[in-house]
Coordinates of N, CA and C in Angstrom, one line a residue:
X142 N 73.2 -22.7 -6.5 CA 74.3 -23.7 -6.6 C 75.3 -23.5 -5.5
X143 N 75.9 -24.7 -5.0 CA 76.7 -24.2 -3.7 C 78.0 -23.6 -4.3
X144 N 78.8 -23.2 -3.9 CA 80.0 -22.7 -3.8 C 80.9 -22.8 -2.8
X145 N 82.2 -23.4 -3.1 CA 83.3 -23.7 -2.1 C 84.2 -22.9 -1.5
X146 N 83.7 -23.1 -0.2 CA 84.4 -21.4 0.3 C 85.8 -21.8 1.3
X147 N 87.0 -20.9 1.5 CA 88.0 -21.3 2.4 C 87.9 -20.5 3.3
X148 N 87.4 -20.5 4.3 CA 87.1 -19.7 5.5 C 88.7 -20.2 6.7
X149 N 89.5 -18.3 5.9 CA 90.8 -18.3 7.3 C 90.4 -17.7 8.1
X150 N 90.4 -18.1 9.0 CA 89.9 -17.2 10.8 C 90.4 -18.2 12.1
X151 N 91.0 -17.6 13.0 CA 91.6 -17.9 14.1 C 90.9 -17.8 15.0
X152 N 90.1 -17.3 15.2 CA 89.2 -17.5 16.2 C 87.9 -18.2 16.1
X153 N 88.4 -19.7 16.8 CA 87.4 -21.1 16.3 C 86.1 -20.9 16.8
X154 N 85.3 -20.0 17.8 CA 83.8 -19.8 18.2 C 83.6 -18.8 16.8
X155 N 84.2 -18.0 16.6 CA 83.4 -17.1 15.2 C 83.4 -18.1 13.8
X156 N 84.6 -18.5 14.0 CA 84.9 -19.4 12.9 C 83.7 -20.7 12.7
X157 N 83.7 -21.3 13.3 CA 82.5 -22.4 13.9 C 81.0 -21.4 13.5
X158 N 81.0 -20.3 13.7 CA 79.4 -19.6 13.2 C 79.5 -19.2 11.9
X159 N 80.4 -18.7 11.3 CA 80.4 -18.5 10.1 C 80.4 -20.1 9.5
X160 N 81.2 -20.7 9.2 CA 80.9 -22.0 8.8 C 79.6 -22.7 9.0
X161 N 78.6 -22.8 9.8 CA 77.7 -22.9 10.0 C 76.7 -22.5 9.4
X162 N 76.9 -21.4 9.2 CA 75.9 -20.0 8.7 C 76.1 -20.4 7.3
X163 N 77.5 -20.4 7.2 CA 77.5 -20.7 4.9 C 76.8 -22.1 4.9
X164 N 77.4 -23.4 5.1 CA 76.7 -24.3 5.5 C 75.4 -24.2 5.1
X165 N 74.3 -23.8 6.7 CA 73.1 -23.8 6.3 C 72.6 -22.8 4.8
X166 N 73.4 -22.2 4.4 CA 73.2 -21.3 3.0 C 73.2 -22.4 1.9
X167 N 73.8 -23.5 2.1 CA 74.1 -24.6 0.9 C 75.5 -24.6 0.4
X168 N 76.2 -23.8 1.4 CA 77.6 -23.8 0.4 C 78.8 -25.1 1.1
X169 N 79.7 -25.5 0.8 CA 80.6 -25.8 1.0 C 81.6 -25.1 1.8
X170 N 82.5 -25.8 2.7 CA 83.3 -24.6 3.7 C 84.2 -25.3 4.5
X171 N 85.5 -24.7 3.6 CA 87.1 -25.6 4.4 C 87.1 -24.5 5.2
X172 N 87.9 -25.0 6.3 CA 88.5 -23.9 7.5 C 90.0 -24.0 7.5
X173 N 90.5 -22.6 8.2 CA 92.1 -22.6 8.1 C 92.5 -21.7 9.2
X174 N 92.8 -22.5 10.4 CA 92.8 -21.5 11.3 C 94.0 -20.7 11.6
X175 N 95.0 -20.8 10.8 CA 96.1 -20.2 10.7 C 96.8 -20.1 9.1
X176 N 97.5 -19.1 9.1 CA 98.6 -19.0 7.1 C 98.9 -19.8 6.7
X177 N 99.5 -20.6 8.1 CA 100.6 -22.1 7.1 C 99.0 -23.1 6.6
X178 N 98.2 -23.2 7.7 CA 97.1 -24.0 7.3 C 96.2 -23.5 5.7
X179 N 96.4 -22.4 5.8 CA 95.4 -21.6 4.8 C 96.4 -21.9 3.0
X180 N 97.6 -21.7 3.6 CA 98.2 -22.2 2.2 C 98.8 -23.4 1.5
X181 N 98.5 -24.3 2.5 CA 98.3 -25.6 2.0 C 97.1 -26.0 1.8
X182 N 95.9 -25.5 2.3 CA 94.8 -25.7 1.2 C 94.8 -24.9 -0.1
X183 N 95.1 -24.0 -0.1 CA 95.6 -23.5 -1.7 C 96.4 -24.6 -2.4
X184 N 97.2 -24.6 -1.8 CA 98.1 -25.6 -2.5 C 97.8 -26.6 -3.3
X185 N 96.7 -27.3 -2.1 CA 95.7 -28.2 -2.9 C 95.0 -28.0 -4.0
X186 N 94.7 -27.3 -3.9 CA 94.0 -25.8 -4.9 C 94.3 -26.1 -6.3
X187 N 96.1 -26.0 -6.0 CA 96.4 -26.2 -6.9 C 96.6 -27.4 -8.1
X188 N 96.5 -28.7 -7.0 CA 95.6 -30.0 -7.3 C 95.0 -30.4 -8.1
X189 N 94.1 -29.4 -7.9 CA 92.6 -29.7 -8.4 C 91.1 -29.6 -7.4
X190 N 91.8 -29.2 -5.7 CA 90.4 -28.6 -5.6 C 90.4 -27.1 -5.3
X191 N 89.2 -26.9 -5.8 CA 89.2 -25.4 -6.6 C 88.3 -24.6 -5.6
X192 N 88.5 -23.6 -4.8 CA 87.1 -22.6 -4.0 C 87.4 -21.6 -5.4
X193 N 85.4 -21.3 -4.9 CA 85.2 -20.3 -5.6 C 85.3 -19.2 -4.9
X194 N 85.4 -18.8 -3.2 CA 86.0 -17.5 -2.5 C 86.6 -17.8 -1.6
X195 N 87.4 -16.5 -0.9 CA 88.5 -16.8 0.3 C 87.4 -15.6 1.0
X196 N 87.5 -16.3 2.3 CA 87.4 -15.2 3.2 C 88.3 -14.9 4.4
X197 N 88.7 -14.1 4.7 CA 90.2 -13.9 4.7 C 90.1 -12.8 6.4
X198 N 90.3 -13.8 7.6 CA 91.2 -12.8 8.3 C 92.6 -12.6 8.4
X199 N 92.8 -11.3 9.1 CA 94.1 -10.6 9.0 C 95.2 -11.4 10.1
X200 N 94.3 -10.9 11.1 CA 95.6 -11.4 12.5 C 95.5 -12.6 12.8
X201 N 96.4 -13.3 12.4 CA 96.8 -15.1 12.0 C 97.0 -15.6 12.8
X202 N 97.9 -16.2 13.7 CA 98.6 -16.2 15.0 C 99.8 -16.5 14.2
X203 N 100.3 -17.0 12.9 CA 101.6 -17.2 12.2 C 102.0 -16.9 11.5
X204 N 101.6 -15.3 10.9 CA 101.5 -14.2 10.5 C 100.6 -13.1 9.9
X205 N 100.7 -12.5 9.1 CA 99.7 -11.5 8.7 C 99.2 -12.2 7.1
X206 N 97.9 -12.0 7.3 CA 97.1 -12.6 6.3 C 96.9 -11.9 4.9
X207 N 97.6 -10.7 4.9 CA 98.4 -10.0 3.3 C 98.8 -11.0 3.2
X208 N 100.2 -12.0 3.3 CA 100.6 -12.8 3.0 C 99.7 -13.8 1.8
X209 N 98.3 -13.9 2.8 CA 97.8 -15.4 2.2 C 96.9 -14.4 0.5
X210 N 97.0 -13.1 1.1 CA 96.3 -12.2 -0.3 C 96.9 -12.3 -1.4
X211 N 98.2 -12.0 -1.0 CA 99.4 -11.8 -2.3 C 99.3 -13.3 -2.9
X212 N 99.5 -14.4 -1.8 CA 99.4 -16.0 -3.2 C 98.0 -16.0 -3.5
X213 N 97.2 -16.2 -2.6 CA 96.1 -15.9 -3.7 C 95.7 -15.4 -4.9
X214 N 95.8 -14.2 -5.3 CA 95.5 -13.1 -6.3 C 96.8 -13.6 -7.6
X215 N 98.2 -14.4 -7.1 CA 98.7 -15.2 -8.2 C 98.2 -16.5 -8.4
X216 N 97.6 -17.5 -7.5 CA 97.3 -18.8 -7.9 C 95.9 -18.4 -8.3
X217 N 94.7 -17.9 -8.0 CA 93.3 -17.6 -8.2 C 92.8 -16.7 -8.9
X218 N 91.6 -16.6 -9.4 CA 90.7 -15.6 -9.8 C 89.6 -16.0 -8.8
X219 N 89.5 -16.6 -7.6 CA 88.4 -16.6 -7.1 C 88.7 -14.9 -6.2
X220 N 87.3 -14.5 -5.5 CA 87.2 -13.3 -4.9 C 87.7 -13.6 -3.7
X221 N 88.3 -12.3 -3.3 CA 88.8 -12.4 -1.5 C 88.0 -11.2 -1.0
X222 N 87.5 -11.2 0.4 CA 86.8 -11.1 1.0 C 87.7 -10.8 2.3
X223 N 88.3 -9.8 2.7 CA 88.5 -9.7 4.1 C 87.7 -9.3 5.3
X224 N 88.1 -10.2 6.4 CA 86.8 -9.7 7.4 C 88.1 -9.5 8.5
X225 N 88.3 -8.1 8.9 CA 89.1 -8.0 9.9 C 88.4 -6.7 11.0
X226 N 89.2 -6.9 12.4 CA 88.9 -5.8 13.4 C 89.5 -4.6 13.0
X227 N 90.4 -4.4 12.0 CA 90.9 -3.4 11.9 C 90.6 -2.1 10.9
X228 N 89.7 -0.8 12.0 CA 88.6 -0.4 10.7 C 89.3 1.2 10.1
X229 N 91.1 1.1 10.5 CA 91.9 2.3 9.8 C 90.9 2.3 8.3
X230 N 91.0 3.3 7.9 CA 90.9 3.9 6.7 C 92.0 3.0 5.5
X231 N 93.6 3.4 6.3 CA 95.0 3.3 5.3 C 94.5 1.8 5.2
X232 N 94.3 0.9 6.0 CA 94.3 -0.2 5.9 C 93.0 -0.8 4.8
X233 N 91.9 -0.6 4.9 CA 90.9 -0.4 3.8 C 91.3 -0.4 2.2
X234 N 92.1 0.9 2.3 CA 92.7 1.3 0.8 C 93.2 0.5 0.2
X235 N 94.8 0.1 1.3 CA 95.8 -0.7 1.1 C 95.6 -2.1 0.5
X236 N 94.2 -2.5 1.4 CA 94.3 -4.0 0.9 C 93.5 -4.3 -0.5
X237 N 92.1 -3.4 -0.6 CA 91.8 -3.2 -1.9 C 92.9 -3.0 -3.2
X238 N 93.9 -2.3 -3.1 CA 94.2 -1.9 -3.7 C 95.3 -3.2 -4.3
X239 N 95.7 -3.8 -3.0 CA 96.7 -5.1 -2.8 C 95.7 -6.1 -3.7
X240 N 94.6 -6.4 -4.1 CA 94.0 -7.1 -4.9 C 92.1 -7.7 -4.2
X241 N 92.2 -7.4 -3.1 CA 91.0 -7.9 -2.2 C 89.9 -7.0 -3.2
X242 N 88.7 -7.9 -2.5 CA 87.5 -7.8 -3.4 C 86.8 -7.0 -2.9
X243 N 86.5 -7.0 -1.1 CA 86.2 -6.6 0.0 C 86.3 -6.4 0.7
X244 N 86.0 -5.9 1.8 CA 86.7 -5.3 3.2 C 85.6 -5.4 4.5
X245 N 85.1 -6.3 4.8 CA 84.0 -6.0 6.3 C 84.9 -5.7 7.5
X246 N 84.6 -4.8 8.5 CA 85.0 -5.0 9.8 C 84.1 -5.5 10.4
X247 N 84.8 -6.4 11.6 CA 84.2 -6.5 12.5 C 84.0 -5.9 13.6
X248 N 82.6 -5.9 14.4 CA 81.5 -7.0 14.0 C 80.7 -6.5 12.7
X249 N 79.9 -8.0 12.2 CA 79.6 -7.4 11.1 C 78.3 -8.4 11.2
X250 N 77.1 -8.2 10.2 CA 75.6 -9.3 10.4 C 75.9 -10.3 9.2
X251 N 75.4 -11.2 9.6 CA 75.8 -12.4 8.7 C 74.9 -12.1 7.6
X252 N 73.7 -11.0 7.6 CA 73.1 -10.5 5.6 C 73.9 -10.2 5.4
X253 N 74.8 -8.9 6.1 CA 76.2 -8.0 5.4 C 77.2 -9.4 4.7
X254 N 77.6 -10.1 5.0 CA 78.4 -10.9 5.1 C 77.5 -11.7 3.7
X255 N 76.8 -12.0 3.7 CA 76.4 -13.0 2.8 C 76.2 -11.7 1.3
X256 N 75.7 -10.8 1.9 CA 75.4 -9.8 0.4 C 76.7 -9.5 -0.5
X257 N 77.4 -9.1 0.9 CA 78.8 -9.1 0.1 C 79.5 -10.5 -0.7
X258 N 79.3 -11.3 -0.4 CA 79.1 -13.1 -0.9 C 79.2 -12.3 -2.4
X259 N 77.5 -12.7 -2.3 CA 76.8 -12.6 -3.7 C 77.3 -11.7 -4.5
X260 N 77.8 -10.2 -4.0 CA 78.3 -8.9 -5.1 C 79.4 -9.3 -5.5
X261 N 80.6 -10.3 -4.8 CA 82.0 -11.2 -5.3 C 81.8 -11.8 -6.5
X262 N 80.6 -12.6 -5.9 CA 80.7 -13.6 -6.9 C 80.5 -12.7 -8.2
X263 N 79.1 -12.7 -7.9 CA 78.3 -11.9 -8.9 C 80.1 -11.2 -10.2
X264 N 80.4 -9.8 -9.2 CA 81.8 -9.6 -9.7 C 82.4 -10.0 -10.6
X265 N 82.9 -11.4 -9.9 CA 84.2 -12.0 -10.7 C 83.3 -12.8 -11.7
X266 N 82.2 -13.3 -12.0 CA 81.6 -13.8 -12.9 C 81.1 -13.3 -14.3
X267 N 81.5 -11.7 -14.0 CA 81.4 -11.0 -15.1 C 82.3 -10.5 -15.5
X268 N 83.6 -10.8 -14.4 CA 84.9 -10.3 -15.4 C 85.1 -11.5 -16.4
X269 N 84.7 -12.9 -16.1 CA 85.2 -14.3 -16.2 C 84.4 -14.0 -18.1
X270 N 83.2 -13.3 -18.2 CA 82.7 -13.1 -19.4 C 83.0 -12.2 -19.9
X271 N 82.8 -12.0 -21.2 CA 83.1 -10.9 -22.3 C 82.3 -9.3 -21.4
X272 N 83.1 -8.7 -21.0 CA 82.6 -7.5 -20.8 C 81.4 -6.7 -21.3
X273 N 80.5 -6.7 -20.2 CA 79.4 -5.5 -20.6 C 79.8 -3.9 -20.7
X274 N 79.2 -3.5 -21.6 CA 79.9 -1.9 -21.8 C 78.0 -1.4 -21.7
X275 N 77.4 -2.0 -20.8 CA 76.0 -1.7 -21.2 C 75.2 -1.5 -19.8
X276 N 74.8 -0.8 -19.3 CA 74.7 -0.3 -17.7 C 72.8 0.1 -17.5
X277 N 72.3 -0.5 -16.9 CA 70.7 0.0 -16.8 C 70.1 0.0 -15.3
X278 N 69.8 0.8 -14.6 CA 69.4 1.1 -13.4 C 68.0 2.0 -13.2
X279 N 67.3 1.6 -13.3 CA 65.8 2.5 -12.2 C 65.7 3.7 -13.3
X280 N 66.0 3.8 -14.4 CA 65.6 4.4 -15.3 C 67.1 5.0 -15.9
X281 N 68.3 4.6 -15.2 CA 69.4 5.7 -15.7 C 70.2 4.4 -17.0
X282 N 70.2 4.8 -17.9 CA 71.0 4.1 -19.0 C 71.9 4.9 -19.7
X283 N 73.3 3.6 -20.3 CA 74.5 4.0 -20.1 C 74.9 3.1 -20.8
X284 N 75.6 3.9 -22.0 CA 75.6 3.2 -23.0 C 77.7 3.6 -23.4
X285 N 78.5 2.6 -22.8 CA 79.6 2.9 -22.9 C 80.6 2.3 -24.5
X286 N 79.9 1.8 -25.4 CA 80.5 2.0 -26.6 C 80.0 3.3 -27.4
X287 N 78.5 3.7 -27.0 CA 77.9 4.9 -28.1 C 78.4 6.2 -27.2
X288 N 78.7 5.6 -26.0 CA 78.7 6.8 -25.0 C 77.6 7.8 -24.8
X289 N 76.8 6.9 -24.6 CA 75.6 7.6 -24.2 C 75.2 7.5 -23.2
X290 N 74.2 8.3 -22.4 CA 73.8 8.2 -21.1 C 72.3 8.9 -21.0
X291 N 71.7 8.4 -20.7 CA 70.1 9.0 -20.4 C 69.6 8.6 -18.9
X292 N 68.6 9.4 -18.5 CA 67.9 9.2 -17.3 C 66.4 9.5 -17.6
X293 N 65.7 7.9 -17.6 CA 64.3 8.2 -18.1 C 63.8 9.1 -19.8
X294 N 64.6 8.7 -20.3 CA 64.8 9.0 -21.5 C 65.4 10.5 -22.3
X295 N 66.0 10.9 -21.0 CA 66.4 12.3 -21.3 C 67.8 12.0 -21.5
X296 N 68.3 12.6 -22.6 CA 70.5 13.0 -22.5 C 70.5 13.7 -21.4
X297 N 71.8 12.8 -20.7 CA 72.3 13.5 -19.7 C 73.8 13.9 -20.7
X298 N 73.9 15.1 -19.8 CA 75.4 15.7 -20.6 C 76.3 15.6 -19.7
X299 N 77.1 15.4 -20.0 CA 78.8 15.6 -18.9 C 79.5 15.8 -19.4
X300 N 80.7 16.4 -18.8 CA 81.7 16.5 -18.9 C 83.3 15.6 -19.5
X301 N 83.8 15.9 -20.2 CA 85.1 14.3 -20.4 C 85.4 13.6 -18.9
X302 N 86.1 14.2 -18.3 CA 86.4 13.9 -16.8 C 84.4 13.5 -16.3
X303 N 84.0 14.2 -15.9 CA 82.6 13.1 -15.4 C 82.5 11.9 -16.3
X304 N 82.8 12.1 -17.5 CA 82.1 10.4 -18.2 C 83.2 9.5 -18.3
X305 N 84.7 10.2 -17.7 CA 85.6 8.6 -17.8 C 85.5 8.3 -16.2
X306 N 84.9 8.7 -15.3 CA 84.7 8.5 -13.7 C 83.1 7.8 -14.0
X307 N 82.7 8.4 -14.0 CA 81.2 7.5 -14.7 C 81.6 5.9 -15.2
X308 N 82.2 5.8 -16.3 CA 82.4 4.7 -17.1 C 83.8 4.0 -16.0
X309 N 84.5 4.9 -15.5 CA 85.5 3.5 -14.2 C 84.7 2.8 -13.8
X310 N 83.3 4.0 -12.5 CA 82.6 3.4 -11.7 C 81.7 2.4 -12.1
X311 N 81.1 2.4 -13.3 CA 80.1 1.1 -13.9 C 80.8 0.1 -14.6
X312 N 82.1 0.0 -14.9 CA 83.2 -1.1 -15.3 C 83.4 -1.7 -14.2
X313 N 83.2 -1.2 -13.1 CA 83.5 -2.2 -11.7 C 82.2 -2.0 -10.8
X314 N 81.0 -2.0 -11.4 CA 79.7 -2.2 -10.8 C 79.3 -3.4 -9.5
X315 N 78.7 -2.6 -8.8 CA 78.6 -3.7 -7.4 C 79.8 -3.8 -6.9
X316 N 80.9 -3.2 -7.0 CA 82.3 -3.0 -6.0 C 82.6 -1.8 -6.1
X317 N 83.7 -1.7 -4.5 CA 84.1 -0.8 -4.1 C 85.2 -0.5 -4.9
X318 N 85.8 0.9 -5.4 CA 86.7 1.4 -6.0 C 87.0 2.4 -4.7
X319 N 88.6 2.4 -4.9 CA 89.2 3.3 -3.5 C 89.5 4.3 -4.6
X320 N 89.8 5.4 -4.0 CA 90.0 7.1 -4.4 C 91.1 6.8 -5.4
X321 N 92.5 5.9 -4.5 CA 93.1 5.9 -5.3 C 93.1 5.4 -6.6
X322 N 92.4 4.0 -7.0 CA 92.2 3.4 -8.6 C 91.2 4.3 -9.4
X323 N 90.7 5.6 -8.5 CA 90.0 6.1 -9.3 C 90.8 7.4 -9.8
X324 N 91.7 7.8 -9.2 CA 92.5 8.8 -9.3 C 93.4 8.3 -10.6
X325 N 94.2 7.1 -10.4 CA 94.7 7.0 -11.3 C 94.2 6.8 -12.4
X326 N 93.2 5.8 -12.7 CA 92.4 5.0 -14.0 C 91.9 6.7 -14.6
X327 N 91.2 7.5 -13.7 CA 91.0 8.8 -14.5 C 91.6 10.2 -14.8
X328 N 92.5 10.3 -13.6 CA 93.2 11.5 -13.8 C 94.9 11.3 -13.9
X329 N 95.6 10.1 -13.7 CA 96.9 9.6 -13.9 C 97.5 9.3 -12.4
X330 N 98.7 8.8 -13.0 CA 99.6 8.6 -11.3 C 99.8 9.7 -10.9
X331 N 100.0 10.9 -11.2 CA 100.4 12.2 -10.5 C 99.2 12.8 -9.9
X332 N 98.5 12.0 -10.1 CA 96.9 13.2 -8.9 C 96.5 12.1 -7.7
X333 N 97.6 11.4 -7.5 CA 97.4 10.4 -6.0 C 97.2 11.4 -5.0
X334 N 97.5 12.3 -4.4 CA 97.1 13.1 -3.6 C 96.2 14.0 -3.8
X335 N 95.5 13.9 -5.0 CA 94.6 15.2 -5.0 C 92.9 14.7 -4.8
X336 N 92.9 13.5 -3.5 CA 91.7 13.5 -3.3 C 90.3 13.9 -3.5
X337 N 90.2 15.3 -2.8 CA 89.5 16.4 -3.3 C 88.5 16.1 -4.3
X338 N 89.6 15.5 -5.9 CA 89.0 15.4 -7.5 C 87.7 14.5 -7.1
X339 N 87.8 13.4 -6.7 CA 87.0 12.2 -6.6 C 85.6 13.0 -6.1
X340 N 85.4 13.4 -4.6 CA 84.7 13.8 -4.2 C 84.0 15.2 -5.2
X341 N 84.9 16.1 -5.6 CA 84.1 16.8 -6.2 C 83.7 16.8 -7.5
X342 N 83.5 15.7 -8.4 CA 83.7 15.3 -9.4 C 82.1 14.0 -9.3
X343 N 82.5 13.0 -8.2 CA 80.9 12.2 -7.8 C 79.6 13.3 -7.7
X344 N 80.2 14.1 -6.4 CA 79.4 15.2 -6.6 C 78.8 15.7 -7.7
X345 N 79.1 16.1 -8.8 CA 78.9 16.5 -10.0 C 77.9 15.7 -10.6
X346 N 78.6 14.6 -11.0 CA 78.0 13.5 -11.0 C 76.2 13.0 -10.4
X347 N 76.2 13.3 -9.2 CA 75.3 12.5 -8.4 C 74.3 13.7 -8.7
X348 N 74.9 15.3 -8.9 CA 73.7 16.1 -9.2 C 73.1 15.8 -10.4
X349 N 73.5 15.3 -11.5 CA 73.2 15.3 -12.6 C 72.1 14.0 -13.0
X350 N 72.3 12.7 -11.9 CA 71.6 11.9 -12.2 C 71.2 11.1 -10.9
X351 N 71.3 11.7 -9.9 CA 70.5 11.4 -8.8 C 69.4 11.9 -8.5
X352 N 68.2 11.7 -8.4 CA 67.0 12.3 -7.6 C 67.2 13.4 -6.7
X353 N 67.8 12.8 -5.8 CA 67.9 13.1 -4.5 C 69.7 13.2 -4.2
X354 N 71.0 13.7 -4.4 CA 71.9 14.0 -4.4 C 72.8 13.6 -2.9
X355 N 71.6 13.6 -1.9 CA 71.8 14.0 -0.5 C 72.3 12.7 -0.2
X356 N 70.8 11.6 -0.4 CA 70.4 10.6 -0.5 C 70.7 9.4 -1.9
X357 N 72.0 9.4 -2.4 CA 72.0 8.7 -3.8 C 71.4 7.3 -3.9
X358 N 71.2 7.1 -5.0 CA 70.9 5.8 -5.6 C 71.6 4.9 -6.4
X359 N 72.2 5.9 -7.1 CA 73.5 5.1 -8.1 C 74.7 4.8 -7.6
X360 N 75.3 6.0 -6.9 CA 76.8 6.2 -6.6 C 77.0 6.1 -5.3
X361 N 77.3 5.3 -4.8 CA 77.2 4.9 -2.7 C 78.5 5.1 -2.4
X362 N 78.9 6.1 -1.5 CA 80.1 6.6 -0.9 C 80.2 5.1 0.1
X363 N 81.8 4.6 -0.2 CA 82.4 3.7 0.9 C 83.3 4.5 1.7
X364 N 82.5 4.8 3.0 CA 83.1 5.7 3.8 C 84.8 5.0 4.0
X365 N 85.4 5.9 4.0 CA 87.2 5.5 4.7 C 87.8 4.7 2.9
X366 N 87.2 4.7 2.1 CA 87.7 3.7 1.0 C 87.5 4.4 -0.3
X367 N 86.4 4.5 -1.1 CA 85.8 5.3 -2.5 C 84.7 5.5 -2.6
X368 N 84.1 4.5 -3.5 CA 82.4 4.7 -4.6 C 82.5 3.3 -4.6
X369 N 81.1 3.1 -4.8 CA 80.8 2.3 -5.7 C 79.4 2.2 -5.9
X370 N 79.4 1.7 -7.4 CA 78.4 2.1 -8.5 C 77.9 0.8 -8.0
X371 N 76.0 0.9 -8.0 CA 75.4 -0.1 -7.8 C 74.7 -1.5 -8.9
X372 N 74.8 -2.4 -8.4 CA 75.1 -3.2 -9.9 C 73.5 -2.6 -10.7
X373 N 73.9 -2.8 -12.3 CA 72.7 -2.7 -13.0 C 71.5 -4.0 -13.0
X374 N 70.6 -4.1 -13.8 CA 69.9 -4.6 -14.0 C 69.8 -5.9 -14.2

């Protein structure tokens, strides 16, 4: 089914290929080459015509495209998707954390771009429904009302701390979680700086129900950002 996408980007040769590229995908695709443009199609939005994602550059020529994040994430539940040259770390965090869904830098391949698409949607179409508390992957099951967990039919055991970082990471399956919402959601506001926890704590984690630890399968480090758990089944 197509889906209606608002494609902000300033620069009209990328902009013009992306649009093209959704297009031939079957989707629908307003363009906004600048903030003020981008938020009077919201506006409209608010009308009655409705995107189901934003894809969102930063450097606007009439301001910074946080801006168009912050009304979005109050007028919408559709996903935002930033595609910016800016591949800081701080900036990564920040904007995830500010409400974005995603983060590509550029340059990036139009599968990257389209995969990430589909993991938005996919996403927000499961927050839109009653919550799964029910997780199945390549043999690992996860059972977050009985609190159970197996791998190919064996109990896996953990720890309190591993199974409320376990159960963040599969609550927000197929996205990226930054250090910080994982710091807080599991260990409080006062362990913002104790990075460290995350990393040695996945670790734990990844030994217990990865094959291969080195090489994971469940838990995929987002370099400069967090984890994120791969969607289930």
């Amino acid at each position: 089914m197509a889906i209606r996408i608002l494609l902000i980007e300033d620069d009209r040769e990328l902009g013009k290929a992306l649009r093209n590229t959704l297009i031939t995908e079957g989707h629908s695709v307003s363009t906004a080459a600048s903030l003020s443009e981008a938020q009077a199609l919201l506006a409209n939005q608010l009308a009655g015509q409705v995107f189901d994602l934003f894809l969102l550059d930063l450097g606007l020529p009439d301001g910074d495209g946080r801006a168009f994040l912050d009304l979005a994430r109050r007028a919408s539940q559709a996903p935002v998707i930033v595609i910016s040259a800016r591949p800081q770390e701080e900036s990564k965090i920040e904007l995830l954390d500010a409400g974005a869904d995603d983060y590509l830098v550029k340059p990036f391949s139009v599968g990257e771009l389209l995969a990430r698409i589909r993991v938005a949607l996919r996403h927000r179409g499961n927050l839109a429904q009653p919550a799964t508390l029910l997780y199945q992957r390549d043999g690992l099951h996860i059972d977050l009302v009985k609190r159970e967990i197996s791998l190919h039919g064996h109990d896996v055991k953990l720890t309190p701390t591993e199974y409320e970082l376990l159960a963040r990471l599969v609550r927000s399956s197929g996205q990226a979680v930054t250090h910080r919402q994982l710091l807080t959601d599991v260990w409080g506001p006062d362990y913002l700086e104790h990075t460290h926890y995350t990393r040695l704590y996945v670790g734990q984690l990844r030994a217990k129900i990865e094959k291969n630890p080195a090489d994971p399968h469940f838990i995929l480090t987002e370099t400069g950002v967090g984890y994120r758990m791969l969607s289930g089944d």
